[in-house]
């Protein structure tokens, strides 16, 4: 990940991939033009790196020149194209190949066509290294395209964000989510997860997503996903991971501006952990840590029996049921502990002590993320 001015960018297209795309453009154009000596025209500033690499790869004689246009402000294309340096030579009856670093809205390309309207060139071919089909709103034919990309702002290999990034040999893409801290909170029944989640949520301004609550909310409000989940529950079947993931996805999207999330009750299996990683990756974000409250079994049993006296929850009243729930928990977390440990993201915190003491232990972990 890199930071330019105020924005974060993630690796997107490697120098190696760019090299292959440029080589292919050079080969394709050379094959089409035969023995004709073309005039390659780079559109400055962005195309300087492409043009330099391209002409080195071009296997035959050619001429190279530049025109300089400007249309971008920050990360937005504007319609107002400025012609800073125009054509400086006669191109009558020549084959001209425009070399663009990127074609986005096509406004710049429109200006290029305007420039060539009265030049009486033999043919005007357009070659662009990057092309954003979703952003392109013109009808001009693009003869050679290095790589189609989605409509997201990129930097590197000549392309800049307010002056920075042109020098980078690789291309980076703007992260849609700028920076989040996302935690999977784990703890056996009776470990005090709920209490700690509430505290962390306040302290770090995180959104607490309890899968159980999300299910109940969706079912109660009869959302499409809620009804789908209910249809499995009613049949006594487990809700498929994809349904749960879709619900979580909605929750995450609802809170796109959040500082981060505390996931509670999810994931419970390796497959779910992977699915959650993918979900966060799609949001240009990541799970930073699994934080597990560690409490000795005997302490848990005592706490839960104590709670059972007042909570009225039948599953808190019976010692063998309690022990079974704790065993279940360890069977499941063992897998997840391995999953997150393998990524150096597992953090155990001693869950015995006063609420404040435990809170301090958790904060110590989170402050280091
Ligand atoms: P268009 O006029 O919208 O097609 O945009 C063309 C010009 O905008 C390019 O030559 C670039 O200078 C700039 N541009 C378009 N997309 C990007 C991007 O993703 N990153 C950096 N500059 C861009
Ligand atoms: Mg440009």
mmCIF file of C-alpha atoms and ligand atoms in Angstrom:
data_model
loop_
_atom_site.group_PDB
_atom_site.id
_atom_site.type_symbol
_atom_site.label_atom_id
_atom_site.label_comp_id
_atom_site.label_asym_id
_atom_site.label_seq_id
_atom_site.Cartn_x
_atom_site.Cartn_y
_atom_site.Cartn_z
ATOM 1 C CA UNK A 1 0.000 0.000 0.000
ATOM 2 C CA UNK A 2 1.242 3.529 -0.703
ATOM 3 C CA UNK A 3 0.064 6.963 0.346
ATOM 4 C CA UNK A 4 0.145 9.999 -1.965
ATOM 5 C CA UNK A 5 -0.939 13.274 -0.415
ATOM 6 C CA UNK A 6 -4.032 12.267 1.590
ATOM 7 C CA UNK A 7 -4.994 9.081 -0.269
ATOM 8 C CA UNK A 8 -4.068 5.391 -0.040
ATOM 9 C CA UNK A 9 -3.414 3.275 -3.117
ATOM 10 C CA UNK A 10 -2.939 -0.479 -3.449
ATOM 11 C CA UNK A 11 -0.779 -2.416 -5.937
ATOM 12 C CA UNK A 12 -2.761 -3.012 -9.105
ATOM 13 C CA UNK A 13 -0.677 -3.728 -12.222
ATOM 14 C CA UNK A 14 2.958 -4.784 -11.914
ATOM 15 C CA UNK A 15 5.813 -3.403 -13.997
ATOM 16 C CA UNK A 16 6.130 -6.881 -15.489
ATOM 17 C CA UNK A 17 2.506 -6.939 -16.677
ATOM 18 C CA UNK A 18 2.886 -3.440 -18.090
ATOM 19 C CA UNK A 19 5.997 -4.511 -19.953
ATOM 20 C CA UNK A 20 4.103 -7.398 -21.566
ATOM 21 C CA UNK A 21 1.206 -5.129 -22.569
ATOM 22 C CA UNK A 22 3.547 -2.516 -24.084
ATOM 23 C CA UNK A 23 5.456 -5.185 -25.993
ATOM 24 C CA UNK A 24 2.219 -6.531 -27.439
ATOM 25 C CA UNK A 25 1.111 -3.047 -28.527
ATOM 26 C CA UNK A 26 4.459 -2.462 -30.241
ATOM 27 C CA UNK A 27 4.311 -5.842 -32.005
ATOM 28 C CA UNK A 28 0.699 -5.424 -33.109
ATOM 29 C CA UNK A 29 1.232 -1.930 -34.469
ATOM 30 C CA UNK A 30 4.441 -2.902 -36.265
ATOM 31 C CA UNK A 31 2.693 -5.886 -37.856
ATOM 32 C CA UNK A 32 -0.185 -3.695 -39.082
ATOM 33 C CA UNK A 33 1.954 -0.832 -40.423
ATOM 34 C CA UNK A 34 4.428 -2.892 -42.416
ATOM 35 C CA UNK A 35 7.273 -0.776 -43.754
ATOM 36 C CA UNK A 36 5.611 2.558 -43.302
ATOM 37 C CA UNK A 37 7.459 4.944 -40.964
ATOM 38 C CA UNK A 38 4.823 6.138 -38.488
ATOM 39 C CA UNK A 39 4.866 9.244 -36.367
ATOM 40 C CA UNK A 40 4.151 8.328 -32.778
ATOM 41 C CA UNK A 41 2.659 11.171 -30.806
ATOM 42 C CA UNK A 42 2.655 10.957 -27.053
ATOM 43 C CA UNK A 43 0.143 12.985 -25.061
ATOM 44 C CA UNK A 44 2.016 14.683 -22.229
ATOM 45 C CA UNK A 45 2.441 14.527 -19.336
ATOM 46 C CA UNK A 46 1.134 11.081 -18.550
ATOM 47 C CA UNK A 47 2.472 9.235 -21.596
ATOM 48 C CA UNK A 48 6.177 10.001 -21.203
ATOM 49 C CA UNK A 49 7.011 6.649 -19.627
ATOM 50 C CA UNK A 50 4.896 4.648 -22.054
ATOM 51 C CA UNK A 51 6.338 6.417 -25.099
ATOM 52 C CA UNK A 52 9.895 5.843 -23.916
ATOM 53 C CA UNK A 53 9.344 2.130 -23.335
ATOM 54 C CA UNK A 54 7.200 1.737 -26.425
ATOM 55 C CA UNK A 55 9.643 3.163 -28.963
ATOM 56 C CA UNK A 56 12.452 1.059 -27.504
ATOM 57 C CA UNK A 57 10.321 -2.001 -28.186
ATOM 58 C CA UNK A 58 9.140 -0.841 -31.612
ATOM 59 C CA UNK A 59 11.057 -3.080 -34.018
ATOM 60 C CA UNK A 60 11.195 -0.693 -36.981
ATOM 61 C CA UNK A 61 12.037 2.895 -37.868
ATOM 62 C CA UNK A 62 9.684 5.532 -36.491
ATOM 63 C CA UNK A 63 9.429 9.181 -35.523
ATOM 64 C CA UNK A 64 8.448 10.394 -32.073
ATOM 65 C CA UNK A 65 6.975 13.661 -30.930
ATOM 66 C CA UNK A 66 4.646 14.982 -28.234
ATOM 67 C CA UNK A 67 1.715 17.268 -27.682
ATOM 68 C CA UNK A 68 0.750 18.473 -24.266
ATOM 69 C CA UNK A 69 -2.828 18.555 -23.024
ATOM 70 C CA UNK A 70 -4.257 18.823 -19.539
ATOM 71 C CA UNK A 71 -7.714 17.791 -18.363
ATOM 72 C CA UNK A 72 -7.485 16.313 -14.898
ATOM 73 C CA UNK A 73 -7.976 17.943 -11.549
ATOM 74 C CA UNK A 74 -7.213 15.782 -8.527
ATOM 75 C CA UNK A 75 -8.913 12.460 -9.162
ATOM 76 C CA UNK A 76 -11.655 13.802 -11.497
ATOM 77 C CA UNK A 77 -11.686 14.233 -15.269
ATOM 78 C CA UNK A 78 -12.843 17.646 -16.437
ATOM 79 C CA UNK A 79 -14.281 18.625 -19.804
ATOM 80 C CA UNK A 80 -12.124 21.631 -20.092
ATOM 81 C CA UNK A 81 -9.050 20.463 -21.976
ATOM 82 C CA UNK A 82 -6.172 22.862 -22.256
ATOM 83 C CA UNK A 83 -3.825 22.713 -25.235
ATOM 84 C CA UNK A 84 -0.441 23.532 -23.750
ATOM 85 C CA UNK A 85 1.858 22.448 -26.581
ATOM 86 C CA UNK A 86 0.324 21.731 -29.984
ATOM 87 C CA UNK A 87 1.683 20.169 -33.148
ATOM 88 C CA UNK A 88 5.058 21.480 -34.244
ATOM 89 C CA UNK A 89 5.515 19.680 -37.562
ATOM 90 C CA UNK A 90 3.723 19.035 -40.840
ATOM 91 C CA UNK A 91 2.018 15.643 -40.804
ATOM 92 C CA UNK A 92 0.430 15.688 -44.247
ATOM 93 C CA UNK A 93 -0.010 12.134 -45.620
ATOM 94 C CA UNK A 94 1.678 10.583 -42.622
ATOM 95 C CA UNK A 95 0.414 7.690 -40.544
ATOM 96 C CA UNK A 96 0.046 9.087 -37.067
ATOM 97 C CA UNK A 97 -0.302 6.877 -34.000
ATOM 98 C CA UNK A 98 -1.418 8.591 -30.816
ATOM 99 C CA UNK A 99 0.139 7.034 -27.730
ATOM 100 C CA UNK A 100 -1.997 7.631 -24.663
ATOM 101 C CA UNK A 101 -1.265 6.436 -21.161
ATOM 102 C CA UNK A 102 -4.945 6.182 -20.360
ATOM 103 C CA UNK A 103 -8.330 6.866 -21.904
ATOM 104 C CA UNK A 104 -10.993 7.633 -19.369
ATOM 105 C CA UNK A 105 -13.965 9.824 -20.402
ATOM 106 C CA UNK A 106 -12.507 10.356 -23.855
ATOM 107 C CA UNK A 107 -12.533 14.157 -23.532
ATOM 108 C CA UNK A 108 -8.822 14.355 -24.180
ATOM 109 C CA UNK A 109 -9.197 12.076 -27.180
ATOM 110 C CA UNK A 110 -11.924 14.334 -28.575
ATOM 111 C CA UNK A 111 -9.512 17.251 -28.363
ATOM 112 C CA UNK A 112 -6.869 15.152 -30.134
ATOM 113 C CA UNK A 113 -9.278 14.517 -33.004
ATOM 114 C CA UNK A 114 -10.033 18.237 -33.167
ATOM 115 C CA UNK A 115 -6.316 18.947 -33.441
ATOM 116 C CA UNK A 116 -6.017 16.565 -36.393
ATOM 117 C CA UNK A 117 -9.168 17.665 -38.208
ATOM 118 C CA UNK A 118 -7.278 19.812 -40.730
ATOM 119 C CA UNK A 119 -3.906 18.118 -40.741
ATOM 120 C CA UNK A 120 -4.588 15.898 -43.792
ATOM 121 C CA UNK A 121 -2.850 12.914 -42.239
ATOM 122 C CA UNK A 122 -3.023 9.604 -44.081
ATOM 123 C CA UNK A 123 -4.509 7.892 -41.060
ATOM 124 C CA UNK A 124 -4.894 8.621 -37.382
ATOM 125 C CA UNK A 125 -4.616 5.580 -35.132
ATOM 126 C CA UNK A 126 -5.259 5.601 -31.406
ATOM 127 C CA UNK A 127 -3.246 3.426 -29.046
ATOM 128 C CA UNK A 128 -3.744 3.538 -25.311
ATOM 129 C CA UNK A 129 -2.034 1.547 -22.602
ATOM 130 C CA UNK A 130 -4.998 1.704 -20.221
ATOM 131 C CA UNK A 131 -8.657 2.059 -21.091
ATOM 132 C CA UNK A 132 -11.647 2.453 -18.772
ATOM 133 C CA UNK A 133 -14.623 1.206 -20.827
ATOM 134 C CA UNK A 134 -17.137 2.113 -18.094
ATOM 135 C CA UNK A 135 -16.009 5.749 -18.160
ATOM 136 C CA UNK A 136 -15.633 6.175 -21.923
ATOM 137 C CA UNK A 137 -18.458 8.239 -23.406
ATOM 138 C CA UNK A 138 -17.271 8.937 -26.957
ATOM 139 C CA UNK A 139 -17.529 7.074 -30.272
ATOM 140 C CA UNK A 140 -13.955 7.411 -31.507
ATOM 141 C CA UNK A 141 -12.443 4.086 -32.348
ATOM 142 C CA UNK A 142 -9.590 2.877 -30.169
ATOM 143 C CA UNK A 143 -7.289 0.864 -32.418
ATOM 144 C CA UNK A 144 -4.905 -0.570 -29.853
ATOM 145 C CA UNK A 145 -5.590 -1.163 -26.190
ATOM 146 C CA UNK A 146 -2.964 -2.427 -23.763
ATOM 147 C CA UNK A 147 -5.268 -3.237 -20.887
ATOM 148 C CA UNK A 148 -8.892 -2.602 -19.998
ATOM 149 C CA UNK A 149 -9.374 -1.577 -16.390
ATOM 150 C CA UNK A 150 -12.317 -0.746 -14.158
ATOM 151 C CA UNK A 151 -13.399 2.832 -13.594
ATOM 152 C CA UNK A 152 -11.169 3.534 -10.617
ATOM 153 C CA UNK A 153 -8.434 6.098 -10.297
ATOM 154 C CA UNK A 154 -4.901 4.779 -10.786
ATOM 155 C CA UNK A 155 -1.394 6.171 -10.407
ATOM 156 C CA UNK A 156 2.084 5.152 -11.493
ATOM 157 C CA UNK A 157 3.840 4.569 -14.800
ATOM 158 C CA UNK A 158 3.382 8.189 -15.825
ATOM 159 C CA UNK A 159 -0.008 8.722 -14.154
ATOM 160 C CA UNK A 160 -0.234 11.086 -11.219
ATOM 161 C CA UNK A 161 -2.432 12.171 -8.387
ATOM 162 C CA UNK A 162 -1.885 15.911 -8.058
ATOM 163 C CA UNK A 163 1.694 15.672 -9.262
ATOM 164 C CA UNK A 164 2.751 12.590 -7.324
ATOM 165 C CA UNK A 165 3.155 9.007 -8.496
ATOM 166 C CA UNK A 166 4.332 9.489 -12.093
ATOM 167 C CA UNK A 167 7.727 7.999 -11.289
ATOM 168 C CA UNK A 168 6.413 4.662 -9.975
ATOM 169 C CA UNK A 169 7.264 1.676 -12.220
ATOM 170 C CA UNK A 170 4.115 -0.195 -11.106
ATOM 171 C CA UNK A 171 0.518 0.975 -11.244
ATOM 172 C CA UNK A 172 -1.530 1.420 -8.072
ATOM 173 C CA UNK A 173 -5.272 1.766 -7.668
ATOM 174 C CA UNK A 174 -7.093 4.114 -5.318
ATOM 175 C CA UNK A 175 -8.399 2.257 -2.304
ATOM 176 C CA UNK A 176 -12.158 2.737 -2.075
ATOM 177 C CA UNK A 177 -12.017 2.209 1.657
ATOM 178 C CA UNK A 178 -9.345 4.429 3.026
ATOM 179 C CA UNK A 179 -8.376 2.949 6.370
ATOM 180 C CA UNK A 180 -10.197 0.645 8.751
ATOM 181 C CA UNK A 181 -9.408 -1.436 11.799
ATOM 182 C CA UNK A 182 -11.375 -4.668 11.691
ATOM 183 C CA UNK A 183 -11.427 -7.155 14.492
ATOM 184 C CA UNK A 184 -12.885 -10.589 14.926
ATOM 185 C CA UNK A 185 -13.777 -10.854 18.592
ATOM 186 C CA UNK A 186 -13.792 -14.287 20.109
ATOM 187 C CA UNK A 187 -14.334 -15.721 23.526
ATOM 188 C CA UNK A 188 -15.974 -18.731 25.108
ATOM 189 C CA UNK A 189 -19.460 -18.348 26.562
ATOM 190 C CA UNK A 190 -19.176 -16.380 29.761
ATOM 191 C CA UNK A 191 -15.897 -14.675 28.813
ATOM 192 C CA UNK A 192 -17.448 -11.210 28.831
ATOM 193 C CA UNK A 193 -17.388 -10.665 25.098
ATOM 194 C CA UNK A 194 -20.533 -8.542 25.018
ATOM 195 C CA UNK A 195 -19.250 -6.197 27.720
ATOM 196 C CA UNK A 196 -15.880 -5.798 26.030
ATOM 197 C CA UNK A 197 -17.382 -5.369 22.554
ATOM 198 C CA UNK A 198 -19.457 -2.471 23.875
ATOM 199 C CA UNK A 199 -16.418 -0.848 25.354
ATOM 200 C CA UNK A 200 -14.220 -1.290 22.234
ATOM 201 C CA UNK A 201 -16.977 0.036 20.033
ATOM 202 C CA UNK A 202 -17.047 3.258 22.037
ATOM 203 C CA UNK A 203 -13.320 3.664 22.484
ATOM 204 C CA UNK A 204 -12.332 3.064 18.843
ATOM 205 C CA UNK A 205 -15.561 4.210 17.205
ATOM 206 C CA UNK A 206 -16.099 0.824 15.582
ATOM 207 C CA UNK A 207 -19.316 -0.773 14.364
ATOM 208 C CA UNK A 208 -20.205 -3.909 16.285
ATOM 209 C CA UNK A 209 -21.676 -6.574 14.011
ATOM 210 C CA UNK A 210 -23.096 -9.474 15.937
ATOM 211 C CA UNK A 211 -24.168 -12.093 13.411
ATOM 212 C CA UNK A 212 -26.941 -13.260 15.725
ATOM 213 C CA UNK A 213 -28.338 -9.729 15.951
ATOM 214 C CA UNK A 214 -28.093 -9.258 12.177
ATOM 215 C CA UNK A 215 -30.025 -12.491 11.627
ATOM 216 C CA UNK A 216 -32.708 -11.544 14.116
ATOM 217 C CA UNK A 217 -33.016 -8.063 12.632
ATOM 218 C CA UNK A 218 -33.358 -9.343 9.050
ATOM 219 C CA UNK A 219 -35.854 -12.018 9.998
ATOM 220 C CA UNK A 220 -37.910 -9.638 12.115
ATOM 221 C CA UNK A 221 -37.993 -7.041 9.338
ATOM 222 C CA UNK A 222 -38.710 -9.700 6.719
ATOM 223 C CA UNK A 223 -35.913 -8.607 4.386
ATOM 224 C CA UNK A 224 -35.293 -10.837 1.371
ATOM 225 C CA UNK A 225 -32.144 -12.192 2.977
ATOM 226 C CA UNK A 226 -33.951 -12.613 6.296
ATOM 227 C CA UNK A 227 -36.712 -14.662 4.671
ATOM 228 C CA UNK A 228 -34.137 -16.739 2.864
ATOM 229 C CA UNK A 229 -32.274 -17.408 6.122
ATOM 230 C CA UNK A 230 -35.541 -18.250 7.864
ATOM 231 C CA UNK A 231 -36.434 -20.817 5.213
ATOM 232 C CA UNK A 232 -33.331 -22.793 6.199
ATOM 233 C CA UNK A 233 -33.814 -22.307 9.916
ATOM 234 C CA UNK A 234 -37.452 -23.459 9.659
ATOM 235 C CA UNK A 235 -36.327 -26.673 7.984
ATOM 236 C CA UNK A 236 -33.851 -27.188 10.795
ATOM 237 C CA UNK A 237 -30.938 -26.627 8.410
ATOM 238 C CA UNK A 238 -27.871 -24.436 8.852
ATOM 239 C CA UNK A 239 -28.030 -21.142 7.000
ATOM 240 C CA UNK A 240 -25.569 -21.409 4.077
ATOM 241 C CA UNK A 241 -22.438 -19.296 4.513
ATOM 242 C CA UNK A 242 -23.234 -17.268 1.413
ATOM 243 C CA UNK A 243 -26.512 -16.027 2.913
ATOM 244 C CA UNK A 244 -24.727 -14.939 6.085
ATOM 245 C CA UNK A 245 -21.943 -13.323 4.096
ATOM 246 C CA UNK A 246 -24.493 -11.430 1.988
ATOM 247 C CA UNK A 247 -26.077 -10.085 5.165
ATOM 248 C CA UNK A 248 -22.712 -9.061 6.581
ATOM 249 C CA UNK A 249 -21.855 -7.452 3.273
ATOM 250 C CA UNK A 250 -24.995 -5.317 3.530
ATOM 251 C CA UNK A 251 -24.059 -4.302 7.083
ATOM 252 C CA UNK A 252 -20.547 -3.357 6.016
ATOM 253 C CA UNK A 253 -21.876 -1.372 3.044
ATOM 254 C CA UNK A 254 -24.390 0.410 5.247
ATOM 255 C CA UNK A 255 -21.437 1.640 7.296
ATOM 256 C CA UNK A 256 -18.963 2.336 4.506
ATOM 257 C CA UNK A 257 -17.525 5.347 6.324
ATOM 258 C CA UNK A 258 -16.868 3.482 9.567
ATOM 259 C CA UNK A 259 -13.482 3.427 11.261
ATOM 260 C CA UNK A 260 -13.810 -0.333 11.298
ATOM 261 C CA UNK A 261 -15.837 -3.288 12.511
ATOM 262 C CA UNK A 262 -15.969 -5.733 15.374
ATOM 263 C CA UNK A 263 -17.226 -9.071 14.076
ATOM 264 C CA UNK A 264 -18.892 -11.103 16.755
ATOM 265 C CA UNK A 265 -20.179 -14.630 16.173
ATOM 266 C CA UNK A 266 -18.610 -14.866 12.741
ATOM 267 C CA UNK A 267 -16.555 -16.519 11.328
ATOM 268 C CA UNK A 268 -16.884 -19.929 12.928
ATOM 269 C CA UNK A 269 -15.299 -22.087 10.258
ATOM 270 C CA UNK A 270 -12.321 -21.888 7.953
ATOM 271 C CA UNK A 271 -14.593 -21.414 4.951
ATOM 272 C CA UNK A 272 -16.310 -18.508 6.696
ATOM 273 C CA UNK A 273 -12.981 -16.948 7.646
ATOM 274 C CA UNK A 274 -11.935 -17.112 3.997
ATOM 275 C CA UNK A 275 -15.253 -15.660 2.885
ATOM 276 C CA UNK A 276 -14.856 -12.814 5.358
ATOM 277 C CA UNK A 277 -11.349 -12.126 4.061
ATOM 278 C CA UNK A 278 -12.766 -11.947 0.549
ATOM 279 C CA UNK A 279 -15.558 -9.642 1.631
ATOM 280 C CA UNK A 280 -13.089 -7.257 3.259
ATOM 281 C CA UNK A 281 -10.781 -7.511 0.272
ATOM 282 C CA UNK A 282 -13.652 -6.491 -2.015
ATOM 283 C CA UNK A 283 -14.036 -3.438 0.183
ATOM 284 C CA UNK A 284 -10.304 -2.731 -0.184
ATOM 285 C CA UNK A 285 -9.970 -3.539 3.491
ATOM 286 C CA UNK A 286 -8.874 -6.433 5.668
ATOM 287 C CA UNK A 287 -9.305 -8.256 8.965
ATOM 288 C CA UNK A 288 -6.507 -6.951 11.184
ATOM 289 C CA UNK A 289 -6.821 -9.258 14.126
ATOM 290 C CA UNK A 290 -8.676 -12.024 15.825
ATOM 291 C CA UNK A 291 -8.786 -11.079 19.484
ATOM 292 C CA UNK A 292 -9.762 -13.941 21.758
ATOM 293 C CA UNK A 293 -10.601 -13.637 25.409
ATOM 294 C CA UNK A 294 -8.969 -16.526 27.239
ATOM 295 C CA UNK A 295 -10.658 -17.735 30.391
ATOM 296 C CA UNK A 296 -10.063 -20.946 32.268
ATOM 297 C CA UNK A 297 -12.908 -23.495 31.958
ATOM 298 C CA UNK A 298 -13.561 -23.703 35.694
ATOM 299 C CA UNK A 299 -13.906 -19.925 35.930
ATOM 300 C CA UNK A 300 -16.346 -19.950 33.011
ATOM 301 C CA UNK A 301 -18.465 -22.696 34.530
ATOM 302 C CA UNK A 302 -18.656 -20.773 37.793
ATOM 303 C CA UNK A 303 -19.543 -17.500 36.055
ATOM 304 C CA UNK A 304 -22.231 -19.076 33.901
ATOM 305 C CA UNK A 305 -23.845 -20.970 36.761
ATOM 306 C CA UNK A 306 -23.901 -17.696 38.669
ATOM 307 C CA UNK A 307 -25.492 -15.928 35.675
ATOM 308 C CA UNK A 308 -27.999 -18.804 35.328
ATOM 309 C CA UNK A 309 -29.371 -18.043 38.767
ATOM 310 C CA UNK A 310 -30.618 -14.658 37.582
ATOM 311 C CA UNK A 311 -30.716 -14.743 33.764
ATOM 312 C CA UNK A 312 -33.316 -17.463 33.519
ATOM 313 C CA UNK A 313 -31.486 -18.854 30.456
ATOM 314 C CA UNK A 314 -31.924 -22.628 30.661
ATOM 315 C CA UNK A 315 -28.573 -23.195 28.912
ATOM 316 C CA UNK A 316 -26.866 -21.339 31.779
ATOM 317 C CA UNK A 317 -28.397 -23.540 34.467
ATOM 318 C CA UNK A 318 -27.059 -26.978 33.697
ATOM 319 C CA UNK A 319 -23.360 -27.656 34.323
ATOM 320 C CA UNK A 320 -23.022 -30.434 31.736
ATOM 321 C CA UNK A 321 -24.632 -28.248 29.063
ATOM 322 C CA UNK A 322 -22.262 -25.428 30.003
ATOM 323 C CA UNK A 323 -19.220 -27.691 29.782
ATOM 324 C CA UNK A 324 -20.417 -28.939 26.433
ATOM 325 C CA UNK A 325 -20.802 -25.388 25.076
ATOM 326 C CA UNK A 326 -17.293 -24.553 26.221
ATOM 327 C CA UNK A 327 -15.940 -27.714 24.593
ATOM 328 C CA UNK A 328 -17.800 -26.868 21.382
ATOM 329 C CA UNK A 329 -16.246 -23.418 21.425
ATOM 330 C CA UNK A 330 -12.700 -24.760 21.699
ATOM 331 C CA UNK A 331 -13.290 -27.333 18.979
ATOM 332 C CA UNK A 332 -14.309 -24.535 16.650
ATOM 333 C CA UNK A 333 -11.870 -21.814 17.653
ATOM 334 C CA UNK A 334 -8.909 -24.154 17.460
ATOM 335 C CA UNK A 335 -9.361 -24.090 13.674
ATOM 336 C CA UNK A 336 -9.762 -20.327 13.552
ATOM 337 C CA UNK A 337 -6.856 -19.774 15.895
ATOM 338 C CA UNK A 338 -4.715 -21.665 13.377
ATOM 339 C CA UNK A 339 -6.201 -19.706 10.491
ATOM 340 C CA UNK A 340 -5.432 -16.299 11.981
ATOM 341 C CA UNK A 341 -2.143 -17.381 13.591
ATOM 342 C CA UNK A 342 -0.886 -18.372 10.150
ATOM 343 C CA UNK A 343 -1.374 -14.691 9.160
ATOM 344 C CA UNK A 344 0.102 -13.454 12.464
ATOM 345 C CA UNK A 345 -3.273 -12.067 13.360
ATOM 346 C CA UNK A 346 -4.204 -14.093 16.417
ATOM 347 C CA UNK A 347 -4.063 -12.290 19.757
ATOM 348 C CA UNK A 348 -5.126 -13.962 22.963
ATOM 349 C CA UNK A 349 -5.997 -11.766 25.933
ATOM 350 C CA UNK A 350 -6.352 -12.959 29.490
ATOM 351 C CA UNK A 351 -10.077 -12.657 30.238
ATOM 352 C CA UNK A 352 -9.836 -13.100 33.993
ATOM 353 C CA UNK A 353 -9.858 -9.946 36.094
ATOM 354 C CA UNK A 354 -11.919 -6.820 36.450
ATOM 355 C CA UNK A 355 -13.718 -5.436 33.411
ATOM 356 C CA UNK A 356 -11.286 -2.497 33.343
ATOM 357 C CA UNK A 357 -8.229 -4.759 33.544
ATOM 358 C CA UNK A 358 -9.451 -6.830 30.605
ATOM 359 C CA UNK A 359 -10.305 -3.700 28.680
ATOM 360 C CA UNK A 360 -6.752 -2.464 29.092
ATOM 361 C CA UNK A 361 -5.387 -5.775 27.800
ATOM 362 C CA UNK A 362 -7.587 -5.603 24.697
ATOM 363 C CA UNK A 363 -6.704 -1.983 24.045
ATOM 364 C CA UNK A 364 -3.013 -2.850 24.203
ATOM 365 C CA UNK A 365 -3.552 -5.312 21.369
ATOM 366 C CA UNK A 366 -5.671 -2.965 19.270
ATOM 367 C CA UNK A 367 -3.426 0.048 19.739
ATOM 368 C CA UNK A 368 -0.615 -1.905 18.071
ATOM 369 C CA UNK A 369 -2.603 -2.820 14.963
HETATM 370 P P1 LIG B 1 -10.071 11.594 -20.362
HETATM 371 O O1 LIG B 1 -9.947 12.908 -21.042
HETATM 372 O O2 LIG B 1 -11.171 11.566 -19.320
HETATM 373 O O3 LIG B 1 -10.136 10.410 -21.295
HETATM 374 O O4 LIG B 1 -8.795 11.415 -19.473
HETATM 375 C C1 LIG B 1 -7.556 11.380 -20.018
HETATM 376 C C2 LIG B 1 -6.529 11.979 -19.116
HETATM 377 O O5 LIG B 1 -6.960 12.056 -17.760
HETATM 378 C C3 LIG B 1 -5.336 11.097 -19.093
HETATM 379 O O6 LIG B 1 -4.433 11.438 -20.089
HETATM 380 C C4 LIG B 1 -4.785 11.288 -17.724
HETATM 381 O O7 LIG B 1 -3.925 12.381 -17.707
HETATM 382 C C5 LIG B 1 -5.972 11.594 -16.896
HETATM 383 N N1 LIG B 1 -6.490 10.376 -16.218
HETATM 384 C C6 LIG B 1 -7.574 9.647 -16.526
HETATM 385 N N2 LIG B 1 -7.752 8.624 -15.685
HETATM 386 C C7 LIG B 1 -6.734 8.703 -14.800
HETATM 387 C C8 LIG B 1 -6.349 7.892 -13.676
HETATM 388 O O8 LIG B 1 -6.978 6.880 -13.303
HETATM 389 N N3 LIG B 1 -5.229 8.271 -13.023
HETATM 390 C C9 LIG B 1 -4.502 9.366 -13.384
HETATM 391 N N4 LIG B 1 -4.825 10.142 -14.413
HETATM 392 C C10 LIG B 1 -5.936 9.800 -15.126
HETATM 393 MG MG1 LIG B 2 -2.688 11.921 -20.450
#
